[in-house]
XYZ file of C-alpha atoms in Angstrom:
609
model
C 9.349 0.357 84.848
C 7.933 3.589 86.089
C 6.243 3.792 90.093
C 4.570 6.745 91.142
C 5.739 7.641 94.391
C 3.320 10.620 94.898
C 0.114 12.738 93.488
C 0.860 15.270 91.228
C -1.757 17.120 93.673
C 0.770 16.183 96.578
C 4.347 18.056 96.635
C 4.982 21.286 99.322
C 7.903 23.134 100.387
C 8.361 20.397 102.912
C 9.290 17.977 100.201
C 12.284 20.162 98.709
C 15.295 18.171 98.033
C 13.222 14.511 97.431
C 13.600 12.408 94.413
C 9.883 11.789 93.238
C 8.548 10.026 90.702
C 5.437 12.004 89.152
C 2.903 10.051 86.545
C -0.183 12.216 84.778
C -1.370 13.692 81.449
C 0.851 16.743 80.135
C -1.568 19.537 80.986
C 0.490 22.830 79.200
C 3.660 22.701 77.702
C 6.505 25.785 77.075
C 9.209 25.851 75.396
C 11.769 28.405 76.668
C 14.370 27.476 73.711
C 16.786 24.267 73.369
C 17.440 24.113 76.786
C 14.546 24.528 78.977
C 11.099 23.506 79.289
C 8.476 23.439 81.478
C 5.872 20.701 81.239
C 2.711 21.247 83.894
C 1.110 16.992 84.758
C -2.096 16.664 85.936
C -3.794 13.931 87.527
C -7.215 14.196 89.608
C -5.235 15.351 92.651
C -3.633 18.215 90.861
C -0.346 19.807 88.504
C 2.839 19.800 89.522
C 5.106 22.080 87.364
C 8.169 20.085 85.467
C 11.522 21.512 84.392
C 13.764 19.765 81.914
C 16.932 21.671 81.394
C 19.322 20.314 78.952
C 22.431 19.374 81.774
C 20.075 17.571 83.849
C 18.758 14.566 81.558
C 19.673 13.101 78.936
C 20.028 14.246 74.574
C 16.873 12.106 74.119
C 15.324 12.748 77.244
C 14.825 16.414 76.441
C 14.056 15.411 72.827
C 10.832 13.281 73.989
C 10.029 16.505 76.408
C 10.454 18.606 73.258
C 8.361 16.593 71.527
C 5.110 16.265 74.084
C 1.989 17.602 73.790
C -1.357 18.375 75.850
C -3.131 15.064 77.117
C 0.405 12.515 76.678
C 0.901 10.352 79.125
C 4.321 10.390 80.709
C 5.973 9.554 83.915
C 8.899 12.116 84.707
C 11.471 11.224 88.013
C 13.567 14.208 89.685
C 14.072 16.202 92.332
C 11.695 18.968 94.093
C 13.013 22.712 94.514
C 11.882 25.647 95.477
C 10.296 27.171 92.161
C 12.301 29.536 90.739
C 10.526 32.740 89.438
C 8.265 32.881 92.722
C 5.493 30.627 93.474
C 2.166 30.320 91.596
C -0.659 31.272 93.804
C -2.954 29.333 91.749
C -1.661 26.166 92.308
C -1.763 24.090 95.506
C 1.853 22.659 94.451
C 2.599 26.304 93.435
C 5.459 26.842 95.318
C 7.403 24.009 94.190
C 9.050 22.628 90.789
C 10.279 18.843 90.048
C 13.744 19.105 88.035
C 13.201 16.357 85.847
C 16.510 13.073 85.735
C 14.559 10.998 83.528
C 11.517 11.275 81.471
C 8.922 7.962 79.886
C 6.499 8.573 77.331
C 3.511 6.181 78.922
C 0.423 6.879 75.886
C 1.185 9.281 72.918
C -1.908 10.704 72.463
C -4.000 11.374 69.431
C -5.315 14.704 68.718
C -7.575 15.291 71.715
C -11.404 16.396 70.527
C -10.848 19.152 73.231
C -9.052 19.747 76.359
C -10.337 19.737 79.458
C -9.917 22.698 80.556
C -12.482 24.540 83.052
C -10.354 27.463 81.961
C -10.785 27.069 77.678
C -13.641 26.974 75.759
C -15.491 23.829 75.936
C -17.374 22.087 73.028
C -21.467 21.252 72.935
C -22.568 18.698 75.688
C -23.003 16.193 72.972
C -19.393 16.151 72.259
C -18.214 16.138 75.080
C -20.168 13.326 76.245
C -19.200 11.027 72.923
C -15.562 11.851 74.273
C -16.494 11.713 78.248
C -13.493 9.846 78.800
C -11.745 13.273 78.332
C -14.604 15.683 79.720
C -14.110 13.594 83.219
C -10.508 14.797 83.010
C -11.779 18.317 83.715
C -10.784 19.513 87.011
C -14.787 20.279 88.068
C -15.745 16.836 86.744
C -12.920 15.102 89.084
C -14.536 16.842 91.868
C -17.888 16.424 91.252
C -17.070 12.330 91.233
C -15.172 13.236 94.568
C -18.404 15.572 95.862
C -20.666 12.304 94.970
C -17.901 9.600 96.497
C -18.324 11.963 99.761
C -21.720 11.868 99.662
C -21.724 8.347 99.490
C -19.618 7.650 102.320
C -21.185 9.993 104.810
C -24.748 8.534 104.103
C -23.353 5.160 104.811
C -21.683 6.462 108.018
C -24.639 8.402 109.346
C -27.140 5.356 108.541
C -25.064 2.980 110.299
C -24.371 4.969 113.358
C -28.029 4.925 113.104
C -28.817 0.982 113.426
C -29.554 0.582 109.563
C -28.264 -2.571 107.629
C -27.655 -2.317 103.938
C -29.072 -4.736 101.912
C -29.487 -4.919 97.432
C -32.373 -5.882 96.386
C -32.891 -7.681 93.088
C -32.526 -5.743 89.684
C -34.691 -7.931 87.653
C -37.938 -6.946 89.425
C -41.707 -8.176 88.806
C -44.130 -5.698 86.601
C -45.919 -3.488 88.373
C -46.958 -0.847 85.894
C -48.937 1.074 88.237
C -46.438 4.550 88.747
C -43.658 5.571 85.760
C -43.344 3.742 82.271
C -41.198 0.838 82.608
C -37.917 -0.805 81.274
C -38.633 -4.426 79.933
C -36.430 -7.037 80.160
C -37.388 -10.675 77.972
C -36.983 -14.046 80.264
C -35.100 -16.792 78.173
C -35.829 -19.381 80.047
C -39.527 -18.978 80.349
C -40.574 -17.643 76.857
C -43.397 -15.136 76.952
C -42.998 -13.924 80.468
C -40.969 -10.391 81.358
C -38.893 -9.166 83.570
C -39.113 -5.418 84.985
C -36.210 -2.809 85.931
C -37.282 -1.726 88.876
C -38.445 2.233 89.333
C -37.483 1.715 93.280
C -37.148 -1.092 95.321
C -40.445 -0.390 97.353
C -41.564 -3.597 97.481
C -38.906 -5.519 99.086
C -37.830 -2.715 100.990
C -41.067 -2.842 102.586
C -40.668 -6.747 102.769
C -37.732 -6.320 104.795
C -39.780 -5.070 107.107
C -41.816 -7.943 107.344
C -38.672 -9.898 107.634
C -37.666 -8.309 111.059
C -34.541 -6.443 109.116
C -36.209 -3.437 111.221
C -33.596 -0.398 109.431
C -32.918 -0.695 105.714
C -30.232 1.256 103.613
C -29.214 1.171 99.897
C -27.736 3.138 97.542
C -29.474 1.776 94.494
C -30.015 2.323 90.642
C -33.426 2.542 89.615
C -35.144 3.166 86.068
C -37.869 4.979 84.538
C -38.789 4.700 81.102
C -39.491 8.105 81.253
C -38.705 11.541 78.490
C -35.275 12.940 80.576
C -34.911 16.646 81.867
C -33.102 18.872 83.501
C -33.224 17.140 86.805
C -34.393 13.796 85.792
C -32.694 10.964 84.069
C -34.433 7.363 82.789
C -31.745 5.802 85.042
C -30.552 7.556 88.459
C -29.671 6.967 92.022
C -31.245 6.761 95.326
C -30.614 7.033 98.882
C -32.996 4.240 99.960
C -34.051 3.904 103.386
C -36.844 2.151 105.691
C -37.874 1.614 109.313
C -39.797 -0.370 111.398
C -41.652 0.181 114.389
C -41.898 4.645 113.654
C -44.075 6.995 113.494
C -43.890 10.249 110.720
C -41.837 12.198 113.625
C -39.300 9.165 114.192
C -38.805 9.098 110.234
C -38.419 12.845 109.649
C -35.961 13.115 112.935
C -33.854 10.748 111.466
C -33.605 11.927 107.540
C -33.674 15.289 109.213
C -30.501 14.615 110.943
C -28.845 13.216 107.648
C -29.343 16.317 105.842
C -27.393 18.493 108.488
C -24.621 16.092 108.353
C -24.355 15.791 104.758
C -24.690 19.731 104.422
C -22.605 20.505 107.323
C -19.320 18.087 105.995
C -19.855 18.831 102.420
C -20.334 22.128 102.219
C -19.898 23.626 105.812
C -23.646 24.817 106.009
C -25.404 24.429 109.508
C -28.938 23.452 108.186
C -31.142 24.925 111.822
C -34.100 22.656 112.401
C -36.867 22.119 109.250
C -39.617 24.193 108.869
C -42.939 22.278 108.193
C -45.529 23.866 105.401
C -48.886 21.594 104.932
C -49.592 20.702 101.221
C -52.450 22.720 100.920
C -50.269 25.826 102.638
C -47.772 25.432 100.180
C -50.222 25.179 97.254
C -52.120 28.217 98.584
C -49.069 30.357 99.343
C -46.627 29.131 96.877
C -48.248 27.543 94.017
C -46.188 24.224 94.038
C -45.839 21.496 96.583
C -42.047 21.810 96.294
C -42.139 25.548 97.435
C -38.601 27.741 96.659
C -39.039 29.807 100.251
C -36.082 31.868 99.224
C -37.672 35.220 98.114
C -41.207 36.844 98.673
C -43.625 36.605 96.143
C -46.550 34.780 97.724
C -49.481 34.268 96.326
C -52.791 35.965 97.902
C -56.438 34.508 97.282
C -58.421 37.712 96.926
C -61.568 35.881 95.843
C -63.505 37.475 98.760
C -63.047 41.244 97.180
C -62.705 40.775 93.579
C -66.601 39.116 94.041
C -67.604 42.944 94.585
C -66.771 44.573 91.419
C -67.769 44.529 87.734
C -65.008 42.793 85.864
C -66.028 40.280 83.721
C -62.786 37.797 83.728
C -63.244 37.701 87.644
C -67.189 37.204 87.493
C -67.213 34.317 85.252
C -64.227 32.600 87.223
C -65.897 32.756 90.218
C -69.051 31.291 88.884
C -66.805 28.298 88.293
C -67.904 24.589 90.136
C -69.391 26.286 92.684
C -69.310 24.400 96.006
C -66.266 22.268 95.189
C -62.580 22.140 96.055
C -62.387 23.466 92.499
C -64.158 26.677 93.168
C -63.485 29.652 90.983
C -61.113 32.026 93.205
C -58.760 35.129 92.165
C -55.275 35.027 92.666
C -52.775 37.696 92.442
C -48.814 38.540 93.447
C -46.992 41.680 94.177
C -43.742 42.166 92.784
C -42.650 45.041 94.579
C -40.451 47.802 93.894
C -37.615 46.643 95.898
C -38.011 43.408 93.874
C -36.990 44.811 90.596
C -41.126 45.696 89.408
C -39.525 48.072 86.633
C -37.602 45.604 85.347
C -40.890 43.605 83.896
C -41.877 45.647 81.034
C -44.652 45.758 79.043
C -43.240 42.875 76.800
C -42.327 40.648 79.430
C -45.937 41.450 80.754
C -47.703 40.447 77.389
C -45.342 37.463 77.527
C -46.842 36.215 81.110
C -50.258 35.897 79.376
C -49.346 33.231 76.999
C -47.322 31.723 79.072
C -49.842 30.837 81.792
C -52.016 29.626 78.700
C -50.069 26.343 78.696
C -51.482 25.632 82.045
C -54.797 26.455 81.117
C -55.798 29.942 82.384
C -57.022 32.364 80.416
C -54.274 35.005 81.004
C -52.426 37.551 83.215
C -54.059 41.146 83.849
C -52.262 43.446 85.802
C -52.022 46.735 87.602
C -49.485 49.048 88.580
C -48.929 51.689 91.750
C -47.687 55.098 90.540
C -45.981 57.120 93.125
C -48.955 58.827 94.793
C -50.215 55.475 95.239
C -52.859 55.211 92.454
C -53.206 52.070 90.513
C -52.596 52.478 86.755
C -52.416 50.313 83.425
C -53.955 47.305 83.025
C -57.355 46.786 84.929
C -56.902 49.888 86.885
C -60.559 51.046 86.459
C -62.314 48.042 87.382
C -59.873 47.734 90.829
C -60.317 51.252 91.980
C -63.453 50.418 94.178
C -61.080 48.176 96.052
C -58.155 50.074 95.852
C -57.930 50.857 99.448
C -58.630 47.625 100.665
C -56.343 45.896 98.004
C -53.537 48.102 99.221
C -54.476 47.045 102.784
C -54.456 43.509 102.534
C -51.777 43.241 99.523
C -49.543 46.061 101.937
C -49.082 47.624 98.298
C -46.280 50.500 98.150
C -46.004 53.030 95.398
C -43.591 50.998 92.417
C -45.407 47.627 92.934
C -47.121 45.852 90.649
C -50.038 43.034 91.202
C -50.643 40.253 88.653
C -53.419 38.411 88.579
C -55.150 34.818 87.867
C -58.900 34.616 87.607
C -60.138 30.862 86.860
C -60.748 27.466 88.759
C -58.773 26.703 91.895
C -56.586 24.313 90.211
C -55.671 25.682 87.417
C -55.502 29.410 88.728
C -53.036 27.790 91.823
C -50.507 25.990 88.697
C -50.634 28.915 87.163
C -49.794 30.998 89.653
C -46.946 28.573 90.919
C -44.927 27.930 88.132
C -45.317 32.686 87.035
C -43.751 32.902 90.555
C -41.308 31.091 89.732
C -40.772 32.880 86.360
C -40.824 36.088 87.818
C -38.574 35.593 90.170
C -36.046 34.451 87.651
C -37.088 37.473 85.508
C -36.445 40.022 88.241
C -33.071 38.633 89.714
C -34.124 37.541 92.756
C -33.413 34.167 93.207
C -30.368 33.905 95.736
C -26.881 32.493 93.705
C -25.572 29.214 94.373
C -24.801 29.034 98.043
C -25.452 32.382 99.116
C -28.813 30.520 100.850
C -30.201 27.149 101.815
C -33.789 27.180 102.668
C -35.051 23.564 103.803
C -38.174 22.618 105.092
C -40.986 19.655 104.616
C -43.384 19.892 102.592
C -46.288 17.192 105.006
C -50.153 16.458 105.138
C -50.812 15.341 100.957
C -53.911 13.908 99.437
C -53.724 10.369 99.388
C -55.322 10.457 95.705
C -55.560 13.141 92.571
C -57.634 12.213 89.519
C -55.687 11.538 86.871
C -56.746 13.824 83.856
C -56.588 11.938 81.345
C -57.999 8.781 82.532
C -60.551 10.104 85.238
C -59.637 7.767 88.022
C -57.944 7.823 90.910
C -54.466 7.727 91.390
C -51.758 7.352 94.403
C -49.999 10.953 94.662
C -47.119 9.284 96.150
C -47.803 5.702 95.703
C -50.363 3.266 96.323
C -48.371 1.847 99.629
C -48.479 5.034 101.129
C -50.556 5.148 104.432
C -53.278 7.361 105.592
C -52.346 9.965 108.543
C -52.817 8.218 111.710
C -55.668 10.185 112.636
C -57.434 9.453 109.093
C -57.530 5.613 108.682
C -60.989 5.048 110.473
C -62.042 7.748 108.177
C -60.678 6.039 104.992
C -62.030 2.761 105.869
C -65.687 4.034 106.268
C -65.256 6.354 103.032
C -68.041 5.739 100.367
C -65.486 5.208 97.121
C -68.345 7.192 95.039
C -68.148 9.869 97.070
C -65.929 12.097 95.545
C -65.309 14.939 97.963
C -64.483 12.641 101.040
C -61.990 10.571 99.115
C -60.090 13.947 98.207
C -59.964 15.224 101.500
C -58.129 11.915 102.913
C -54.682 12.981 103.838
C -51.936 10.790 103.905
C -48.819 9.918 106.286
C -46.182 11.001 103.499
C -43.798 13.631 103.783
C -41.167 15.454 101.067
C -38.086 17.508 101.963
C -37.333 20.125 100.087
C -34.243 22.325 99.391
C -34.501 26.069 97.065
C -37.125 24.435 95.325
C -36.285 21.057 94.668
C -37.479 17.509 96.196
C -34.563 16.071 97.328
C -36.511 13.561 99.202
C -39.971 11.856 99.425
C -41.086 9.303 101.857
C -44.307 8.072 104.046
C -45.450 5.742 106.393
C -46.490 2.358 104.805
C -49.463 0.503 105.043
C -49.420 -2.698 107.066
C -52.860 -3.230 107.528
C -54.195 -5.557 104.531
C -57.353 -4.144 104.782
C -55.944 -0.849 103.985
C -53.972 -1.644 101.083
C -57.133 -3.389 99.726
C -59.262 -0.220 99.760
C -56.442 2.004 98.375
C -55.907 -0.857 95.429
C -59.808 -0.629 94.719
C -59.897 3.404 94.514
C -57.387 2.653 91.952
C -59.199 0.344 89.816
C -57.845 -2.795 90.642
C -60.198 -5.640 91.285
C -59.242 -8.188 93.889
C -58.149 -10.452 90.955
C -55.483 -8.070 89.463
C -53.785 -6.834 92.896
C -53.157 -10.360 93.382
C -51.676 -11.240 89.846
C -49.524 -8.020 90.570
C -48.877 -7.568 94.270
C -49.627 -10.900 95.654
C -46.103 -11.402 97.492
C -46.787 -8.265 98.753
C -50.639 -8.889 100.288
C -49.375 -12.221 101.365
C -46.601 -10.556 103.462
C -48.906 -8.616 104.634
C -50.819 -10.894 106.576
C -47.847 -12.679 108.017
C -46.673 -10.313 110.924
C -46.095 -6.747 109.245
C -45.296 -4.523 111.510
C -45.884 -0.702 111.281
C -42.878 0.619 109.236
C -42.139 3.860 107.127
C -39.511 5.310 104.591
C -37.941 7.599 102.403
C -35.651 8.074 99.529
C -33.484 10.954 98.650
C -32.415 11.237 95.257
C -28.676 11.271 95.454
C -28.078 12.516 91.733
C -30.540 15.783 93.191
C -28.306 15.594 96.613
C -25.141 16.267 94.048
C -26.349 18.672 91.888
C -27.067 21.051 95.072
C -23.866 20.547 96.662
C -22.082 21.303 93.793
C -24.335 24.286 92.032
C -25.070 22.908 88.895
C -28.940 22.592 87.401
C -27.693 20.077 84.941
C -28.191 15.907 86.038
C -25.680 14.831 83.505
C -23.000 16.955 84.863
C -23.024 14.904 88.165
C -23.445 11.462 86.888
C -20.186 9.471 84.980
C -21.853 8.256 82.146
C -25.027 9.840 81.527
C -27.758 9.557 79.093
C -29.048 12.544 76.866
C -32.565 14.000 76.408
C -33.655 11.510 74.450
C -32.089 8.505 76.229
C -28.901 8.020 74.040
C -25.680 7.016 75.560
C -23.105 8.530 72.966
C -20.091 7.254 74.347
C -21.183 3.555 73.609
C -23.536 4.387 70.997
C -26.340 3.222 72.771
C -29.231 2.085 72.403
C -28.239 -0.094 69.477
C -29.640 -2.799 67.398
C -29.498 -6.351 68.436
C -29.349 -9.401 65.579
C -31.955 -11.748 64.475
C -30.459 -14.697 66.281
C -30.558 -12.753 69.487
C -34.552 -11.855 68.988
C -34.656 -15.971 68.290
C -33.199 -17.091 71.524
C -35.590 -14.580 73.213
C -38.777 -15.713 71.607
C -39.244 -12.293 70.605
C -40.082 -10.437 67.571
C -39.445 -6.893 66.521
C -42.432 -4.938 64.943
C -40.571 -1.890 64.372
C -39.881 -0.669 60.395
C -37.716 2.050 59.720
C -38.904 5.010 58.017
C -38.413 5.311 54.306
């Protein structure tokens, strides 16, 4: 019977003369002829270098050794010496070696689909998540799981230093299809009627509230029937937090001060105090409301002075819903010199055109600065009249180069946003990995956007998110038909964001019933229907709620920052692909007949023939 006595992560100079046991997959094996070999085990902590020469174990001890191969399973007792040969600088154990006494073959191993080796070659993500069981053998998967395990921990340190209680909340949720698609789940015992997977656990975390819990924690699943990305999975993780009795600024101290612990122990990053940017800042500047502050590349409304020449894409934008917040304006960002201009050539140019057309604007036209300082190319002849001016206010140096977006606010600002991006990507200046960490929140949103496709009304965070403090009266006397007014109401919620990403959104809540009723109507609901879907909720309400607020972060986002990669599935175990598939388990799968039966349910679904 084999006992590990230590990690093969664990041996040092200090150990030199102790009999060990070691236990671990063979990670390399060489053969040096009959009578030595060196076997390298690995487990999650590390490789440890084994020698088996022929006078130290026995005949069939160095026959199984002869025999093994990468990925067995062995368990290998001896004694640690200095290595001979020198040490290997690329180990941790790397000045060490474990003569081997006795040798036992644990798992013989089939012929592995691939080895997991950060090192090698690796096989297609689909692969190696059919086989994950192996791909989590790979030293950067181990310490990913480690990276996330950390996370964990400090989060639950840090919120209960902080007077928070953690608490689950139930998985099989109530409907409330008002956000994200959701996951269905049939009730057997009361046929007809459905359970819900919950998207978040908003609802009772705000009930705990109302129950006097006063700081909530949980590190929860939650699910959203929703097409996966990069970033995004149907099924992911949250930070989940709420408190009673705040303000915004009590909130955003205290989720402030989580993010400087997490990035100071994890990664050894002081993060200094958060910059603030207003919504409408951040869409006028950047573009997005999840701004990457990291490089230049602002965007400049230069509606004012394109309205004085004779350019026809910049006339007819700016005749565009005159009066409203979706005024026709011209946009327009410098790439400068210093930023890599030449690199965008005409191609890449051309390219910019059609790829703004999938937001809706008509296209990109451009203009350079040659080296006396003369615009050229492009719409060159139609800007000269404001050349001087344009090179005033746009600080334009000889080698830059302006692009432009001529069309309604809202489409010319999403266009604009998401070319910044683009360019930057295109010209190399987006920082690597950890060579910056730009944080700041992102504060002051709409309470409601119309939806597109519907024409209503709908919650930009969600529709439990308060007004600002300063706007409720305002809300509350709002005419509902009046358009404008309900679009400038700004609500109490609040993102953080990191390079770019949301790695947290929260708000203050609404405890006032009278408040949540108003928001419910903008939304379409009659008094009927937010009772059939939030009436434990409203009920709550009106029993003692006191003011409270929240946030989540999304830990899966919280990972992949902390340990560089752009990929969700590389930070969770067992993730799903693109199209929701688990491949390890095959899943989803069908279900029988009999199981449909007992559910009082009945498929529709025909296969194509």
């Amino acid at each position: 019977m084999f006992k590990r006595s230590h990690t093969c992560g664990q041996l040092r100079q200090d150990h030199v003369g102790l009999a060990v046991t070691l236990s671990g997959w063979v990670n390399s094996y060489r053969d040096h002829g009959t009578d030595l070999i060196f076997i390298d085990v690995r487990d999650r902590f590390g490789i440890t270098q084994l020698v088996f020469e022929s006078d130290g174990v026995s005949a069939a001890d160095m026959e199984a050794a002869d025999k093994l191969r990468n990925e067995d399973v062995i368990s290998a007792t001896g004694t640690v010496r200095i290595r001979k040969g020198g040490p290997n600088p690329k180990l941790a154990t790397g000045a060490i070696e474990v003569v081997v006494t006795s040798l036992t073959l644990l798992n013989k191993t089939d012929n592995p689909p691939f080895l997991p080796d950060d090192m090698g070659q690796l096989p297609n993500e689909e692969i190696r998540l059919k086989h994950r069981y192996v791909d989590l053998r790979r030293p950067r998967m181990q310490s990913i799981l480690g990276t996330r395990h950390r996370v964990t921990k400090i989060a639950r340190d840090y919120f209960d230093e902080n007077g928070f209680l953690e608490i689950e909340t139930p998985i099989l949720y109530k409907s409330t299809p008002e956000g994200a698609r959701e996951f269905l789940v049939p009730s057997r015992n009361v046929p007809g009627n459905w359970y819900a997977l919950p998207q978040s656990p908003q609802l009772f975390k705000q009930i705990l509230m109302v129950a006097g819990c006063d700081r909530y924690m949980q590190i929860c699943r939650c699910f959203r029937d929703e097409d996966p990305r990069a970033d995004r999975q149907a099924e992911f993780s949250q930070i989940d937090l709420e408190m009673s009795f705040v303000q915004r600024e009590d909130v955003m101290e205290v989720m402030e001060g989580f993010a400087r612990r997490l990035w100071s122990q994890a990664l050894g990053v002081t993060v200094p105090p958060l910059k603030r940017l207003t919504y409408s800042e951040a869409m006028e500047r950047y573009g997005i409301d999840r701004p990457d502050t990291r490089y230049g590349l602002e965007i400049h409304n230069i509606s004012d002075l394109a309205a004085r020449i004779d350019f026809g894409v910049f006339k007819s934008a700016l005749e565009k819903n005159p009066g409203t917040r979706h005024q026709g304006v011209v946009k327009a960002i410098v790439v400068s010199a210093a930023q890599g201009a030449e690199r965008l050539t005409r191609k890449i140019l051309d390219s910019y055109s059609e790829f703004v057309k999938t937001f809706g604007a008509g296209g990109v036209p451009v203009v350079k600065v040659n080296a006396q300082g003369v615009f050229e190319t492009g719409i060159a002849k139609f800007l000269e009249p404001l050349r001087g001016e344009l090179t005033d206010r746009l600080a334009l140096k000889p080698g830059d180069l302006v692009l432009f977006a001529a069309d309604a606010n809202n489409i010319a600002t999403k266009a604009m946003g998401e070319l910044r991006q683009k360019v930057a990507r295109d010209t190399g200046v987006v920082p690597e990995w950890g060579k910056a960490w730009n944080f700041l929140w992102v504060v002051d949103f709409p309470m409601f956007e119309r939806d597109k496709e519907s024409n209503r009304w709908v919650a930009m965070h969600h529709p439990f998110t308060a007004p600002r403090h300063d706007q409720q009266q305002a809300f509350l006397a709002a005419d509902p038909s009046d358009e404008e007014a309900i679009a400038a109401i700004v609500s109490a919620g609040y993102d953080m964001v990191v390079n770019g990403s949301e790695i947290a959104g929260g708000s203050i809540r609404i405890h006032d019933p009278a408040v949540q009723g108003k928001v419910f109507g903008l939304l379409g609901l009659t008094p009927q229907q937010a009772q059939d879907k939030f009436s434990f909720l409203l009920e709550a309400l009106r029993f003692g709620a006191p003011p409270h607020g929240g946030v989540a972060f999304g830990l899966d986002r919280l990972i992949m920052h902390l340990v560089g990669t752009d990929n969700i599935r590389d930070v969770i175990a067992f993730p799903k692909t693109q199209i929701g598939a688990d491949l390890l388990t095959r899943t989803p799968s069908p279900v029988t007949d009999e199981q449909l039966k007992e559910l009082h349910i009945k498929s529709t679904w025909t296969p194509n023939v």
